[in-house]
Amino acid sequence: MTLPRRLLARPRLPGRSRRLPGGPRQGRRHYSLRAKLTLANVVLLAVAITAATTVSAMGMRLYLLDSVDTELMTTRDSIGRARVSMEQVDALSALVAVSRKASADPASEDADSLVQGAVFTALDDRGEPLAVAGFAPTAGQRALAAAVDDPAALVADDAPHDVHVSGAPHRVTAARLGDGTTVLLATSTESLHKVIAKALRLDFGVGGLLLALLACLTLFSVRRRMRPLEDMVETSSAIAEGDLTRRIPSSSEATLEVEQLRLALNSMLQQVESAYRTRERSAAQLRRFVGDASHELRTPLSAIRGYLQLYEKGMLTDPAERRRAWDRMNGEVDRMGHLVDELLTLARLDQHPELRLRNVDLACLVRDAAADLRAQQPERPVTVAAAGALLVHADESGLRQILGNLVSNVRTHTPADVPVRLCVARENGTVRLSVADEGPGLPEEDAARIFDRFFRAGGGAGSGLGMAIVQGVAEAHGGEVTVTTSPGDGLEVTVTLPPR
């Protein structure tokens, strides 16, 4: 089975997917959901790593600076409490210098440090560095003095400040000696910043590896999770190519939402296939119906046309021949009129007409149908099981048509001496009407087509619309018709009407 050409002419997108109608406009860039999810995860993790690294670096810097500041402030407080004078500082510095020379200390040439790791500079009233222990100010001391704009503010401040001495970062504070001399104390923080920089490089390096690992894992995971969606695309493409039986397979990797979508799509595809096959079947039935109706109407029309041509050419000179031709044409007209009436009845039933429902004594209708059959075929044994009254809420004309067609089938398709049994009964509110004969019955393939329009078993007499009308009227009442038959065992037709 193939779909219409307009469904088969859908263009194909790169890969296994197809562009469905109503999709995005051409010219726009499209990104796969896999790439978007991977990018989102990587970006989120990158933001998290950056934030965590920044907070960690800031915490490390604050902790290390706090250690440096504590050492500087301890030294400043010690100098302040000692109340030493500049002369005492000179003496102490000279002693330290002699001690360094005696120990062959390489740093003995530098006299700018009062304590280990600190730069010590004494300032005069103009802020210029002073000589200490007879040693002229070193380059470091001069650079420190030049880097501090207001030493008095440092003395009054409770926390060290950041300054750059010869291009290197330092933390500096100031103290006042007992004789009023201001001294600067500074400690380099260059090593501290180097440690922080190394930590940052390490953190970002590990973070980069984590990002790469996350990207790979996300691509792999999303690929597995997206497999059900790819199956949906493949199934849609197969259906567009005409395979209406394809369904979306189940996947062990599917999430709850994807599984719900799969079930909904499979249900929709089942409905689409059912509707398409129903349409195809209806179209085939319509074509067959039109062909059969044309054939059935052509036969009486051909007969009537033939007799009219004979009459027109003067070939019906004998009064008896004219009478026979006239009777034959009237018979064909009656046949054609009966066929047209049955077609109109079927057309009305297809439109689901509103029935004229009222209480009808079905048992009385069965007895009337049996009486009509006895009058038409006195030699046929007719048995009726319809004693008393059996009221049903139904359309009386429709019930009479059911009985008339069933009895007509028996009269037409069975020998005149074959017994017939008409029965009507109510069971738990459901009414069952049956007409059974003991005739030749039908083979299984004919029984399966008994309700098809214009079907005549064995090419027998009749229009082939009687059973279709019986089924249509029963379904209009909400009931159904069943047939029980086999070759040599007769035929029983049962009409079931629901309780009302």
Short mmCIF file of C-alpha atoms in Angstrom, two decimals:
data_model
loop_
_atom_site.label_atom_id
_atom_site.label_comp_id
_atom_site.label_asym_id
_atom_site.label_seq_id
_atom_site.Cartn_x
_atom_site.Cartn_y
_atom_site.Cartn_z
CA MET A 1 0.00 0.00 0.00
CA THR A 2 1.31 3.45 -0.85
CA LEU A 3 0.44 6.91 0.34
CA PRO A 4 -0.59 9.75 -1.98
CA ARG A 5 2.16 11.30 -4.08
CA ARG A 6 2.07 14.57 -2.14
CA LEU A 7 3.07 12.66 1.02
CA LEU A 8 5.87 10.84 -0.74
CA ALA A 9 7.50 13.99 -2.10
CA ARG A 10 8.88 15.30 1.16
CA PRO A 11 12.49 16.48 0.95
CA ARG A 12 15.14 14.82 3.10
CA LEU A 13 17.30 16.65 5.62
CA PRO A 14 20.98 15.73 6.08
CA GLY A 15 21.37 12.53 8.04
CA ARG A 16 18.44 10.39 8.99
CA SER A 17 16.00 13.17 9.76
CA ARG A 18 13.46 14.72 7.45
CA ARG A 19 12.10 18.22 7.21
CA LEU A 20 8.43 18.02 8.02
CA PRO A 21 5.95 20.57 6.64
CA GLY A 22 5.67 23.75 8.62
CA GLY A 23 9.23 23.51 9.89
CA PRO A 24 11.64 26.39 10.49
CA ARG A 25 12.32 28.82 7.69
CA GLN A 26 15.21 28.13 5.38
CA GLY A 27 18.32 30.19 5.96
CA ARG A 28 18.23 29.95 9.75
CA ARG A 29 21.02 28.06 11.49
CA HIS A 30 19.90 25.02 13.42
CA TYR A 31 21.71 23.33 16.26
CA SER A 32 21.09 19.82 17.49
CA LEU A 33 19.63 19.30 20.93
CA ARG A 34 22.68 17.17 21.72
CA ALA A 35 25.01 20.11 21.07
CA LYS A 36 22.83 22.51 23.04
CA LEU A 37 22.67 20.23 26.09
CA THR A 38 26.42 19.63 25.97
CA LEU A 39 27.14 23.34 25.64
CA ALA A 40 24.77 24.16 28.51
CA ASN A 41 26.41 21.61 30.82
CA VAL A 42 29.92 22.77 29.92
CA VAL A 43 29.03 26.44 30.39
CA LEU A 44 27.38 25.77 33.76
CA LEU A 45 30.36 23.77 34.98
CA ALA A 46 32.77 26.43 33.67
CA VAL A 47 30.87 29.11 35.57
CA ALA A 48 30.90 26.94 38.69
CA ILE A 49 34.63 26.22 38.41
CA THR A 50 35.42 29.89 37.81
CA ALA A 51 33.32 30.98 40.76
CA ALA A 52 34.80 28.32 43.05
CA THR A 53 38.35 29.10 41.96
CA THR A 54 37.81 32.84 42.43
CA VAL A 55 36.39 32.37 45.91
CA SER A 56 39.21 29.96 46.79
CA ALA A 57 41.88 32.36 45.52
CA MET A 58 40.35 35.28 47.38
CA GLY A 59 40.19 33.22 50.55
CA MET A 60 43.80 32.10 50.17
CA ARG A 61 44.97 35.67 49.55
CA LEU A 62 43.08 36.96 52.56
CA TYR A 63 44.51 34.21 54.75
CA LEU A 64 48.11 34.75 53.64
CA LEU A 65 47.81 38.53 53.79
CA ASP A 66 46.36 38.21 57.25
CA SER A 67 49.50 36.28 58.30
CA VAL A 68 51.75 38.97 56.84
CA ASP A 69 49.71 41.74 58.40
CA THR A 70 49.76 40.02 61.78
CA GLU A 71 53.56 39.76 61.67
CA LEU A 72 53.92 43.41 60.65
CA MET A 73 51.51 44.66 63.29
CA THR A 74 53.23 42.56 65.96
CA THR A 75 56.60 44.09 65.03
CA ARG A 76 55.11 47.61 65.01
CA ASP A 77 53.48 47.08 68.40
CA SER A 78 56.74 45.78 69.84
CA ILE A 79 58.60 48.85 68.61
CA GLY A 80 55.92 51.10 70.00
CA ARG A 81 55.95 49.45 73.41
CA ALA A 82 59.75 49.43 73.61
CA ARG A 83 59.85 53.25 73.25
CA VAL A 84 63.37 53.00 71.83
CA SER A 85 65.14 55.99 70.34
CA MET A 86 66.92 56.29 67.05
CA GLU A 87 70.28 56.04 68.82
CA GLN A 88 69.28 52.71 70.34
CA VAL A 89 68.11 51.50 66.95
CA ASP A 90 71.49 52.46 65.48
CA ALA A 91 73.26 50.53 68.17
CA LEU A 92 71.07 47.51 67.74
CA SER A 93 71.48 47.62 63.97
CA ALA A 94 75.26 47.86 64.33
CA LEU A 95 75.21 44.82 66.60
CA VAL A 96 73.15 42.89 64.07
CA ALA A 97 75.52 43.91 61.27
CA VAL A 98 78.59 42.76 63.26
CA SER A 99 76.83 39.47 64.04
CA ARG A 100 76.11 38.88 60.34
CA LYS A 101 79.68 39.60 59.32
CA ALA A 102 81.00 37.29 62.00
CA SER A 103 78.79 34.51 60.73
CA ALA A 104 79.77 35.25 57.10
CA ASP A 105 76.11 35.87 56.27
CA PRO A 106 75.72 36.81 52.58
CA ALA A 107 73.07 39.28 53.56
CA SER A 108 75.44 41.20 55.75
CA GLU A 109 75.77 43.89 53.12
CA ASP A 110 72.12 44.79 53.51
CA ALA A 111 71.31 46.84 56.55
CA ASP A 112 67.78 47.64 55.62
CA SER A 113 66.12 44.88 57.69
CA LEU A 114 65.51 45.09 61.38
CA VAL A 115 63.73 41.73 61.47
CA GLN A 116 63.95 38.77 59.14
CA GLY A 117 62.00 39.32 55.89
CA ALA A 118 61.08 42.94 56.64
CA VAL A 119 62.34 46.17 55.11
CA PHE A 120 63.10 48.76 57.82
CA THR A 121 63.42 52.41 56.92
CA ALA A 122 63.74 55.42 59.23
CA LEU A 123 62.46 58.77 57.93
CA ASP A 124 63.38 62.31 58.79
CA ASP A 125 60.95 65.20 59.07
CA ARG A 126 60.88 65.60 55.27
CA GLY A 127 60.13 61.90 54.68
CA GLU A 128 63.63 61.12 53.44
CA PRO A 129 65.32 57.88 54.55
CA LEU A 130 67.95 58.15 57.28
CA ALA A 131 71.20 56.31 57.65
CA VAL A 132 71.04 53.49 60.20
CA ALA A 133 74.09 52.35 62.15
CA GLY A 134 76.27 54.44 59.88
CA PHE A 135 75.01 52.73 56.75
CA ALA A 136 73.64 54.90 53.97
CA PRO A 137 70.03 54.17 52.89
CA THR A 138 69.87 51.29 50.43
CA ALA A 139 67.97 51.29 47.15
CA GLY A 140 65.20 49.28 48.78
CA GLN A 141 64.87 51.78 51.63
CA ARG A 142 64.78 54.72 49.25
CA ALA A 143 62.16 52.99 47.05
CA LEU A 144 60.03 52.23 50.13
CA ALA A 145 60.25 55.84 51.34
CA ALA A 146 59.29 57.09 47.88
CA ALA A 147 56.33 54.69 47.68
CA VAL A 148 54.77 56.01 50.93
CA ASP A 149 53.05 59.37 50.50
CA ASP A 150 51.89 59.98 54.09
CA PRO A 151 53.84 58.10 56.80
CA ALA A 152 51.85 59.80 59.57
CA ALA A 153 48.64 58.26 58.24
CA LEU A 154 50.23 54.81 58.34
CA VAL A 155 51.18 55.38 62.00
CA ALA A 156 47.60 56.17 62.86
CA ASP A 157 46.12 53.38 60.74
CA ASP A 158 45.41 50.03 62.34
CA ALA A 159 46.08 47.95 59.20
CA PRO A 160 48.93 47.73 56.70
CA HIS A 161 48.58 49.12 53.19
CA ASP A 162 49.54 47.75 49.77
CA VAL A 163 52.41 49.52 48.00
CA HIS A 164 54.76 48.68 45.13
CA VAL A 165 58.46 48.93 45.91
CA SER A 166 60.71 48.68 42.85
CA GLY A 167 57.81 47.06 41.01
CA ALA A 168 57.24 44.37 43.65
CA PRO A 169 54.10 44.27 45.83
CA HIS A 170 54.60 44.94 49.55
CA ARG A 171 52.52 45.38 52.66
CA VAL A 172 53.66 48.40 54.69
CA THR A 173 52.92 49.96 58.05
CA ALA A 174 54.64 52.64 60.19
CA ALA A 175 55.62 53.14 63.85
CA ARG A 176 56.86 56.09 65.89
CA LEU A 177 59.99 55.69 68.03
CA GLY A 178 60.41 57.12 71.47
CA ASP A 179 62.23 60.20 70.12
CA GLY A 180 59.48 60.85 67.51
CA THR A 181 61.29 59.34 64.53
CA THR A 182 58.99 57.58 62.08
CA VAL A 183 60.05 54.20 60.80
CA LEU A 184 58.49 52.16 57.95
CA LEU A 185 58.08 48.42 58.12
CA ALA A 186 57.33 46.54 54.86
CA THR A 187 57.18 42.91 53.80
CA SER A 188 57.20 41.71 50.22
CA THR A 189 54.11 39.76 49.08
CA GLU A 190 55.54 38.74 45.71
CA SER A 191 55.98 35.11 46.77
CA LEU A 192 52.43 35.15 48.10
CA HIS A 193 51.09 36.24 44.71
CA LYS A 194 53.22 33.64 42.98
CA VAL A 195 51.70 30.94 45.17
CA ILE A 196 48.21 32.19 44.39
CA ALA A 197 49.01 32.31 40.66
CA LYS A 198 50.27 28.70 40.75
CA ALA A 199 47.14 27.64 42.60
CA LEU A 200 44.98 29.39 40.00
CA ARG A 201 46.83 27.73 37.14
CA LEU A 202 46.41 24.36 38.81
CA ASP A 203 42.73 24.95 39.47
CA PHE A 204 42.02 26.11 35.94
CA GLY A 205 44.05 23.25 34.48
CA VAL A 206 42.10 20.68 36.48
CA GLY A 207 38.90 22.56 35.64
CA GLY A 208 39.72 22.39 31.93
CA LEU A 209 40.21 18.64 32.16
CA LEU A 210 36.91 18.33 34.01
CA LEU A 211 35.17 20.38 31.32
CA ALA A 212 36.58 18.18 28.57
CA LEU A 213 35.57 15.05 30.48
CA LEU A 214 32.09 16.45 31.10
CA ALA A 215 31.68 17.34 27.41
CA CYS A 216 32.60 13.77 26.36
CA LEU A 217 30.34 12.18 28.98
CA THR A 218 27.47 14.51 28.09
CA LEU A 219 27.79 13.75 24.38
CA PHE A 220 27.80 10.03 25.09
CA SER A 221 24.92 10.21 27.56
CA VAL A 222 22.79 12.50 25.41
CA ARG A 223 23.42 10.29 22.38
CA ARG A 224 22.02 7.34 24.31
CA ARG A 225 19.11 9.36 25.65
CA MET A 226 18.34 10.81 22.22
CA ARG A 227 18.17 7.42 20.55
CA PRO A 228 14.38 7.11 21.15
CA LEU A 229 13.87 10.47 19.44
CA GLU A 230 15.96 9.31 16.49
CA ASP A 231 13.77 6.21 16.33
CA MET A 232 10.75 8.51 16.15
CA VAL A 233 12.31 10.38 13.21
CA GLU A 234 13.09 7.10 11.42
CA THR A 235 9.57 5.82 12.02
CA SER A 236 8.03 9.07 10.75
CA SER A 237 10.20 8.87 7.62
CA ALA A 238 9.17 5.26 7.01
CA ILE A 239 5.50 6.16 7.40
CA ALA A 240 5.93 9.10 5.02
CA GLU A 241 7.33 6.62 2.49
CA GLY A 242 4.23 4.45 2.76
CA ASP A 243 4.94 1.93 5.53
CA LEU A 244 1.90 2.52 7.72
CA THR A 245 2.67 -0.50 9.89
CA ARG A 246 5.86 0.99 11.39
CA ARG A 247 5.75 1.83 15.07
CA ILE A 248 8.26 3.44 17.41
CA PRO A 249 10.14 0.68 19.26
CA SER A 250 10.60 0.72 23.01
CA SER A 251 14.02 1.67 24.37
CA SER A 252 15.70 0.83 27.66
CA GLU A 253 17.31 4.30 27.66
CA ALA A 254 14.04 6.22 27.39
CA THR A 255 13.02 8.61 30.13
CA LEU A 256 9.47 8.81 31.46
CA GLU A 257 8.56 11.78 29.26
CA VAL A 258 10.04 10.19 26.13
CA GLU A 259 8.23 6.91 26.85
CA GLN A 260 4.96 8.79 27.27
CA LEU A 261 5.60 10.54 23.96
CA ARG A 262 6.36 7.18 22.30
CA LEU A 263 3.10 5.66 23.54
CA ALA A 264 1.11 8.71 22.44
CA LEU A 265 2.70 8.71 18.99
CA ASN A 266 2.14 4.98 18.53
CA SER A 267 -1.49 5.45 19.49
CA MET A 268 -1.80 8.31 17.01
CA LEU A 269 -0.10 6.25 14.27
CA GLN A 270 -2.52 3.40 14.94
CA GLN A 271 -5.42 5.82 14.48
CA VAL A 272 -3.85 7.22 11.32
CA GLU A 273 -3.37 3.75 9.85
CA SER A 274 -6.90 2.74 10.80
CA ALA A 275 -8.36 5.93 9.29
CA TYR A 276 -6.31 5.53 6.11
CA ARG A 277 -7.30 1.91 5.65
CA THR A 278 -10.92 2.78 6.39
CA ARG A 279 -10.77 5.49 3.75
CA GLU A 280 -9.20 3.10 1.27
CA ARG A 281 -11.82 0.48 2.05
CA SER A 282 -14.62 3.05 1.76
CA ALA A 283 -13.23 4.28 -1.53
CA ALA A 284 -13.04 0.69 -2.83
CA GLN A 285 -16.58 0.02 -1.64
CA LEU A 286 -17.77 3.21 -3.27
CA ARG A 287 -16.16 2.26 -6.59
CA ARG A 288 -17.63 -1.22 -6.39
CA PHE A 289 -21.00 0.21 -5.36
CA VAL A 290 -21.07 2.64 -8.28
CA GLY A 291 -20.05 -0.12 -10.67
CA ASP A 292 -22.66 -2.56 -9.34
CA ALA A 293 -25.38 0.09 -9.30
CA SER A 294 -24.53 1.07 -12.87
CA HIS A 295 -24.65 -2.59 -13.93
CA GLU A 296 -27.97 -3.21 -12.17
CA LEU A 297 -29.56 -0.12 -13.70
CA ARG A 298 -28.11 -0.73 -17.15
CA THR A 299 -29.89 -4.09 -17.52
CA PRO A 300 -33.49 -2.78 -17.24
CA LEU A 301 -32.62 0.34 -19.20
CA SER A 302 -31.17 -1.79 -22.01
CA ALA A 303 -34.34 -3.93 -22.10
CA ILE A 304 -36.60 -0.88 -22.18
CA ARG A 305 -34.48 0.76 -24.89
CA GLY A 306 -34.57 -2.41 -26.98
CA TYR A 307 -38.36 -2.71 -26.90
CA LEU A 308 -38.74 1.00 -27.67
CA GLN A 309 -36.48 0.63 -30.71
CA LEU A 310 -38.52 -2.35 -31.90
CA TYR A 311 -41.67 -0.31 -31.50
CA GLU A 312 -40.15 2.71 -33.27
CA LYS A 313 -39.12 0.59 -36.27
CA GLY A 314 -42.61 -0.92 -36.53
CA MET A 315 -41.47 -4.43 -35.78
CA LEU A 316 -44.14 -4.98 -33.08
CA THR A 317 -47.12 -5.38 -35.39
CA ASP A 318 -48.86 -8.18 -33.51
CA PRO A 319 -51.04 -6.94 -30.58
CA ALA A 320 -49.86 -9.87 -28.48
CA GLU A 321 -46.23 -8.94 -29.07
CA ARG A 322 -46.96 -5.32 -28.20
CA ARG A 323 -48.73 -6.43 -25.00
CA ARG A 324 -45.77 -8.66 -24.06
CA ALA A 325 -43.33 -5.85 -24.77
CA TRP A 326 -45.41 -3.46 -22.70
CA ASP A 327 -45.59 -5.89 -19.76
CA ARG A 328 -41.87 -6.50 -20.02
CA MET A 329 -41.08 -2.79 -19.96
CA ASN A 330 -43.39 -2.27 -16.97
CA GLY A 331 -41.61 -5.11 -15.16
CA GLU A 332 -38.22 -3.59 -15.86
CA VAL A 333 -39.46 -0.19 -14.71
CA ASP A 334 -40.77 -1.75 -11.48
CA ARG A 335 -37.45 -3.53 -11.01
CA MET A 336 -35.53 -0.32 -11.59
CA GLY A 337 -37.82 1.60 -9.27
CA HIS A 338 -37.40 -1.01 -6.54
CA LEU A 339 -33.63 -0.84 -6.95
CA VAL A 340 -33.63 2.95 -6.76
CA ASP A 341 -35.79 2.81 -3.61
CA GLU A 342 -33.35 0.43 -1.95
CA LEU A 343 -30.42 2.64 -2.93
CA LEU A 344 -32.18 5.65 -1.44
CA THR A 345 -32.83 3.68 1.74
CA LEU A 346 -29.16 2.78 2.04
CA ALA A 347 -28.15 6.38 1.35
CA ARG A 348 -30.43 7.62 4.13
CA LEU A 349 -29.08 4.99 6.53
CA ASP A 350 -25.52 6.08 5.75
CA GLN A 351 -26.48 9.60 6.84
CA HIS A 352 -27.67 8.32 10.25
CA PRO A 353 -31.23 9.65 10.01
CA GLU A 354 -33.32 10.48 13.04
CA LEU A 355 -35.61 7.53 13.70
CA ARG A 356 -39.29 7.90 14.50
CA LEU A 357 -39.22 5.93 17.71
CA ARG A 358 -42.37 4.71 19.42
CA ASN A 359 -43.59 1.60 21.17
CA VAL A 360 -44.08 -1.16 18.61
CA ASP A 361 -45.42 -4.67 19.13
CA LEU A 362 -42.66 -6.66 17.46
CA ALA A 363 -44.46 -9.96 18.04
CA CYS A 364 -47.39 -8.64 16.02
CA LEU A 365 -45.05 -7.62 13.18
CA VAL A 366 -43.53 -11.14 13.17
CA ARG A 367 -46.96 -12.75 12.96
CA ASP A 368 -47.92 -10.41 10.10
CA ALA A 369 -44.72 -11.30 8.20
CA ALA A 370 -45.44 -15.02 8.69
CA ALA A 371 -48.98 -14.56 7.43
CA ASP A 372 -47.72 -12.75 4.31
CA LEU A 373 -45.27 -15.59 3.63
CA ARG A 374 -48.00 -18.22 3.98
CA ALA A 375 -50.20 -16.26 1.57
CA GLN A 376 -47.41 -16.03 -1.02
CA GLN A 377 -46.20 -19.63 -0.59
CA PRO A 378 -49.00 -21.73 0.91
CA GLU A 379 -46.95 -24.93 0.60
CA ARG A 380 -44.08 -23.67 2.80
CA PRO A 381 -44.14 -24.79 6.47
CA VAL A 382 -43.92 -21.66 8.63
CA THR A 383 -43.40 -21.79 12.38
CA VAL A 384 -43.84 -18.68 14.56
CA ALA A 385 -42.57 -18.29 18.14
CA ALA A 386 -44.10 -14.92 19.01
CA ALA A 387 -46.93 -15.41 21.45
CA GLY A 388 -48.54 -12.45 23.16
CA ALA A 389 -47.14 -8.93 22.84
CA LEU A 390 -43.51 -7.80 22.87
CA LEU A 391 -43.15 -4.03 22.94
CA VAL A 392 -39.96 -2.37 21.72
CA HIS A 393 -39.14 1.32 21.42
CA ALA A 394 -38.15 1.49 17.77
CA ASP A 395 -39.01 2.75 14.30
CA GLU A 396 -41.92 0.64 13.03
CA SER A 397 -41.18 1.11 9.33
CA GLY A 398 -37.57 0.05 9.90
CA LEU A 399 -38.63 -3.13 11.73
CA ARG A 400 -41.11 -3.96 8.97
CA GLN A 401 -38.35 -3.48 6.42
CA ILE A 402 -36.07 -5.87 8.36
CA LEU A 403 -38.74 -8.55 8.49
CA GLY A 404 -39.76 -7.99 4.88
CA ASN A 405 -36.20 -8.34 3.59
CA LEU A 406 -35.48 -11.44 5.69
CA VAL A 407 -38.68 -13.16 4.60
CA SER A 408 -38.05 -12.10 0.99
CA ASN A 409 -34.59 -13.68 1.12
CA VAL A 410 -36.11 -16.95 2.31
CA ARG A 411 -38.77 -16.84 -0.40
CA THR A 412 -36.25 -16.03 -3.15
CA HIS A 413 -33.28 -18.22 -2.27
CA THR A 414 -34.85 -21.39 -0.82
CA PRO A 415 -37.23 -23.95 -2.34
CA ALA A 416 -40.92 -23.37 -1.66
CA ASP A 417 -41.25 -26.45 0.56
CA VAL A 418 -38.38 -25.61 2.92
CA PRO A 419 -39.56 -24.98 6.51
CA VAL A 420 -39.03 -21.52 8.01
CA ARG A 421 -39.06 -20.48 11.66
CA LEU A 422 -39.65 -16.90 12.87
CA CYS A 423 -38.87 -16.22 16.52
CA VAL A 424 -38.75 -13.15 18.76
CA ALA A 425 -37.83 -13.08 22.46
CA ARG A 426 -36.58 -10.75 25.17
CA GLU A 427 -33.64 -11.72 27.39
CA ASN A 428 -32.48 -9.33 30.14
CA GLY A 429 -33.97 -6.41 28.22
CA THR A 430 -32.28 -7.35 24.93
CA VAL A 431 -34.63 -8.28 22.08
CA ARG A 432 -33.59 -10.99 19.61
CA LEU A 433 -35.42 -11.50 16.34
CA SER A 434 -34.41 -14.52 14.26
CA VAL A 435 -35.49 -15.93 10.90
CA ALA A 436 -34.17 -19.44 10.22
CA ASP A 437 -34.68 -21.76 7.28
CA GLU A 438 -33.60 -25.29 6.51
CA GLY A 439 -32.42 -24.52 3.00
CA PRO A 440 -29.07 -25.20 1.33
CA GLY A 441 -27.19 -22.67 3.47
CA LEU A 442 -24.11 -20.76 2.39
CA PRO A 443 -20.41 -21.57 2.21
CA GLU A 444 -18.07 -19.69 4.55
CA GLU A 445 -16.76 -17.27 1.91
CA ASP A 446 -20.30 -16.28 0.86
CA ALA A 447 -21.41 -15.90 4.48
CA ALA A 448 -18.53 -13.46 5.07
CA ARG A 449 -19.85 -11.23 2.24
CA ILE A 450 -23.56 -11.54 2.90
CA PHE A 451 -23.84 -7.91 4.07
CA ASP A 452 -21.92 -6.50 1.10
CA ARG A 453 -24.00 -4.37 -1.22
CA PHE A 454 -25.04 -6.00 -4.51
CA PHE A 455 -23.69 -9.34 -3.33
CA ARG A 456 -25.80 -12.28 -4.48
CA ALA A 457 -24.76 -15.75 -3.39
CA GLY A 458 -24.23 -17.92 -6.44
CA GLY A 459 -25.38 -15.07 -8.70
CA GLY A 460 -28.99 -15.67 -7.70
CA ALA A 461 -32.00 -13.41 -8.05
CA GLY A 462 -32.61 -10.17 -6.21
CA SER A 463 -30.76 -6.88 -6.07
CA GLY A 464 -28.22 -7.93 -3.42
CA LEU A 465 -29.16 -4.99 -1.17
CA GLY A 466 -31.61 -6.65 1.20
CA MET A 467 -29.14 -7.81 3.86
CA ALA A 468 -27.22 -4.54 3.65
CA ILE A 469 -30.47 -2.72 4.45
CA VAL A 470 -31.18 -5.13 7.34
CA GLN A 471 -27.75 -4.41 8.80
CA GLY A 472 -28.10 -0.65 8.29
CA VAL A 473 -31.50 -0.49 10.02
CA ALA A 474 -30.30 -2.65 12.93
CA GLU A 475 -27.21 -0.48 13.44
CA ALA A 476 -29.36 2.66 13.26
CA HIS A 477 -31.24 1.23 16.28
CA GLY A 478 -27.95 0.49 18.05
CA GLY A 479 -28.22 -3.24 17.40
CA GLU A 480 -26.39 -5.80 15.32
CA VAL A 481 -27.03 -8.64 12.88
CA THR A 482 -25.37 -12.05 12.99
CA VAL A 483 -25.58 -14.97 10.56
CA THR A 484 -25.25 -18.65 11.34
CA THR A 485 -24.97 -20.97 8.36
CA SER A 486 -23.09 -23.79 6.71
CA PRO A 487 -23.65 -25.72 3.48
CA GLY A 488 -26.66 -28.02 3.86
CA ASP A 489 -27.63 -26.74 7.34
CA GLY A 490 -29.76 -23.78 6.36
CA LEU A 491 -29.39 -20.14 7.29
CA GLU A 492 -30.32 -18.29 10.48
CA VAL A 493 -30.25 -14.52 10.68
CA THR A 494 -30.47 -12.98 14.18
CA VAL A 495 -31.18 -9.29 14.78
CA THR A 496 -30.31 -8.06 18.27
CA LEU A 497 -31.82 -4.81 19.56
CA PRO A 498 -30.45 -3.27 22.77
CA PRO A 499 -32.76 -2.33 25.64
CA ARG A 500 -34.11 1.23 25.58
#
